Amino acid sequence: MATSTDEGAGAWSAFFQSALARNLALGAGMALVLGIMTAVWMWNQKPDYRVLFSNYSDRDGGAIISALQQMNVPHQFAEGGGAILVPAERVHDARLKLASQGLPQGGNVGFELLENQKLGVSQFLEQVNFQRAMEGELARTINSISVVQSARVHLAIPKPSVFVREKEKPTASVLLNLHPGRTMDRQQVSAILHLVSSSVPELTAQNVTVVDQNGSLLSSPENQAGKRQMDPAQLKYVQDLKDSIVRRIEWILTPLVGAGNVRAEANVDLDFTHVEQAAESYKPNATPDASAIRSQRINETSTSEPAKAVGIPGAASNQPAATTPPGAASPSSGSAQKDNTINYELDKTIRYTQQSNAAIKRLTVAVLVNHKREVDAQGKVTTRPLTEDEKTQLSNLVKEAMGFNKERGDSLTVSNSVFAETPREVIPQEPFWKPYANLGTARIVAQYALSAALLLYLFFGLLRPLLKRATQAAANSPVGERSEAPAGPTRAPVGEGYTKNLKSAKQMAVQEPKVVANVVKTWVNNE
């Protein structure tokens, strides 16, 4: 037993002292070093995370995280928890999959609230759910506007009544949360007013109130103190007209005074009243001979009657007499009537007058011109004020460009003065270490520096010495332990293994003379 144990121990000792064991140890060491270097490199190659959603509500955040966990999508939170981050290559895929699940809902519940109605729900609850769905859908629509970050809509819909006197109009309130640094103009506010009023029956734009996150009233009533204000379209038209006049003035004066040497400002007084007038006038008749006859009607009538007996009754009075005594009637009497009606044409004038919309009542323009610059023979730049002739020339050009009308009361002022030069802002140069003063940047720089130092140590301190040892072990290994015969001449071994190698070579020459002969033959041929 002792002999077998000693033989096993000797075999293990011989194996550990053999070249194979040394090669296995060197290979394991190099594999370990390479594994550590790979781990360090992968530690620095973290995935690039991009924003999936930001500015979400707590309810939406919880639903999104739950859905990402079910999809096995890694995620992180930005500093402060204001955004959810996922790997850059999975951003679009995650958004599409979450959108199919209706996420994020934006804190507003739309018509999907009516999809899960239960039996036996009261009419009041149905009305409340319908109103909530309307508010949510309107808020989602308003959120699609570029300047709006989030919106909430409140509808006040009265109960329907059969009595006309008790009938009330619905009202609405809209709260807008705008993006930082963004503002909303009147035209956009008017669009929201008409959007909400058009979505609710019997709701007018005057009954819709729009407020921003700062508590500023964005929707003002159209009639204040009995004076009607201009709508957004009219305001935009006035501003566009002002900008057009200023551009024309600066464009025509720039070639004369140089770029940046002219400033212009215009004020336009417009009349937006729309007037339609119809007038009908009559002139006195002219003389009948000069007047045209429209129609004429002549009517003549005549009548006659027989003579009647007159005088004292008796025989004499009953006899016809040759002559009629005084006071007696003529033997016969009659009457005649003639009517002549003439209708003349009348002088009639009908005039319809329609005043064009947005008529210009007055233009007021102010132009400021810088002193003229001149360069002398030595290249020195000097400035001088404009002469009266030059100012007159500029004034005439401006009048033509603006459409000056003296009868309308237009005003033009051209002033010549030295422009004050704006001092250039000197940007201080930051030291080279200033960008790295940030804690996050310093952490990243330290991480890369540590990784580089560790990789250099592993390569030069461990991997390179192991490679040298492997090369030396291969050069000092006995001939019998090599896998194949050498292809060329080998150097004579020196050192401790010389005797052992010589003995091995002798044994090999005795056991396999053909191999030794081939080696010697190869040496001779190479020489």
mmCIF file of N, CA and C in Angstrom, residues 25 31 36 68 88 124 148 160 164 212 252 266 269 278 284 298-299 384 407 426 431 436 438 447 450 496:
data_model
loop_
_atom_site.group_PDB
_atom_site.id
_atom_site.type_symbol
_atom_site.label_atom_id
_atom_site.label_comp_id
_atom_site.label_asym_id
_atom_site.label_seq_id
_atom_site.Cartn_x
_atom_site.Cartn_y
_atom_site.Cartn_z
ATOM 1 N N ALA A 25 -1.118 25.499 -16.902
ATOM 2 C CA ALA A 25 -1.142 26.597 -15.933
ATOM 3 C C ALA A 25 -1.034 27.952 -16.629
ATOM 4 N N ALA A 31 -6.103 32.846 -19.757
ATOM 5 C CA ALA A 31 -7.561 32.913 -19.894
ATOM 6 C C ALA A 31 -8.185 33.759 -18.789
ATOM 7 N N ILE A 36 -10.716 38.855 -17.170
ATOM 8 C CA ILE A 36 -10.798 40.075 -16.347
ATOM 9 C C ILE A 36 -10.772 41.316 -17.238
ATOM 10 N N LEU A 68 -43.363 47.616 -18.743
ATOM 11 C CA LEU A 68 -41.969 47.361 -19.128
ATOM 12 C C LEU A 68 -41.429 46.096 -18.462
ATOM 13 N N ALA A 88 -31.428 52.719 -25.935
ATOM 14 C CA ALA A 88 -31.742 53.515 -27.125
ATOM 15 C C ALA A 88 -32.331 52.668 -28.238
ATOM 16 N N PHE A 124 -77.866 59.014 -13.459
ATOM 17 C CA PHE A 124 -76.956 60.058 -12.985
ATOM 18 C C PHE A 124 -75.505 59.640 -13.190
ATOM 19 N N VAL A 148 -48.591 73.327 -25.713
ATOM 20 C CA VAL A 148 -49.294 72.851 -24.516
ATOM 21 C C VAL A 148 -48.611 71.596 -24.016
ATOM 22 N N PRO A 160 -81.224 69.210 -18.591
ATOM 23 C CA PRO A 160 -82.213 69.699 -19.558
ATOM 24 C C PRO A 160 -83.555 69.960 -18.885
ATOM 25 N N VAL A 164 -88.691 76.942 -20.989
ATOM 26 C CA VAL A 164 -87.752 77.809 -21.684
ATOM 27 C C VAL A 164 -87.119 78.805 -20.735
ATOM 28 N N ASP A 212 -53.914 79.834 -17.884
ATOM 29 C CA ASP A 212 -52.658 79.104 -17.930
ATOM 30 C C ASP A 212 -52.231 78.709 -16.527
ATOM 31 N N ILE A 252 -35.424 99.250 -49.079
ATOM 32 C CA ILE A 252 -35.098 100.269 -50.076
ATOM 33 C C ILE A 252 -34.017 101.226 -49.588
ATOM 34 N N ALA A 266 -43.592 101.361 -37.883
ATOM 35 C CA ALA A 266 -44.822 101.843 -38.507
ATOM 36 C C ALA A 266 -45.998 101.561 -37.590
ATOM 37 N N ASP A 269 -53.481 102.633 -38.565
ATOM 38 C CA ASP A 269 -54.819 102.805 -38.005
ATOM 39 C C ASP A 269 -55.816 102.316 -39.050
ATOM 40 N N ALA A 278 -77.720 102.034 -49.035
ATOM 41 C CA ALA A 278 -78.569 102.120 -50.225
ATOM 42 C C ALA A 278 -79.286 103.453 -50.187
ATOM 43 N N PRO A 284 -86.666 117.161 -59.043
ATOM 44 C CA PRO A 284 -87.914 117.853 -59.425
ATOM 45 C C PRO A 284 -88.191 117.703 -60.912
ATOM 46 N N ILE A 298 -107.561 110.475 -71.710
ATOM 47 C CA ILE A 298 -108.533 111.543 -71.963
ATOM 48 C C ILE A 298 -109.939 110.948 -71.867
ATOM 49 N N ASN A 299 -110.814 111.576 -71.088
ATOM 50 C CA ASN A 299 -112.186 111.113 -70.869
ATOM 51 C C ASN A 299 -113.142 112.289 -71.099
ATOM 52 N N ARG A 384 -20.299 111.329 -40.566
ATOM 53 C CA ARG A 384 -20.824 112.688 -40.677
ATOM 54 C C ARG A 384 -22.337 112.615 -40.770
ATOM 55 N N GLU A 407 -53.803 113.574 -47.973
ATOM 56 C CA GLU A 407 -55.211 113.801 -47.665
ATOM 57 C C GLU A 407 -55.721 112.887 -46.566
ATOM 58 N N VAL A 426 -17.719 90.068 -23.412
ATOM 59 C CA VAL A 426 -16.483 89.296 -23.328
ATOM 60 C C VAL A 426 -16.765 88.015 -22.550
ATOM 61 N N PRO A 431 -11.099 77.544 -17.431
ATOM 62 C CA PRO A 431 -9.930 76.665 -17.357
ATOM 63 C C PRO A 431 -10.272 75.279 -17.887
ATOM 64 N N TYR A 436 -14.776 69.418 -16.164
ATOM 65 C CA TYR A 436 -14.723 68.175 -15.408
ATOM 66 C C TYR A 436 -15.016 68.382 -13.932
ATOM 67 N N ASN A 438 -17.876 69.043 -12.710
ATOM 68 C CA ASN A 438 -19.162 68.452 -12.382
ATOM 69 C C ASN A 438 -18.957 67.066 -11.794
ATOM 70 N N GLN A 447 -13.915 56.785 -13.786
ATOM 71 C CA GLN A 447 -14.204 55.407 -14.169
ATOM 72 C C GLN A 447 -13.353 54.973 -15.361
ATOM 73 N N LEU A 450 -9.621 54.670 -14.287
ATOM 74 C CA LEU A 450 -9.376 53.446 -13.522
ATOM 75 C C LEU A 450 -9.398 52.223 -14.422
ATOM 76 N N GLU A 496 20.236 23.928 -17.304
ATOM 77 C CA GLU A 496 20.008 22.714 -16.509
ATOM 78 C C GLU A 496 19.458 21.578 -17.354
#
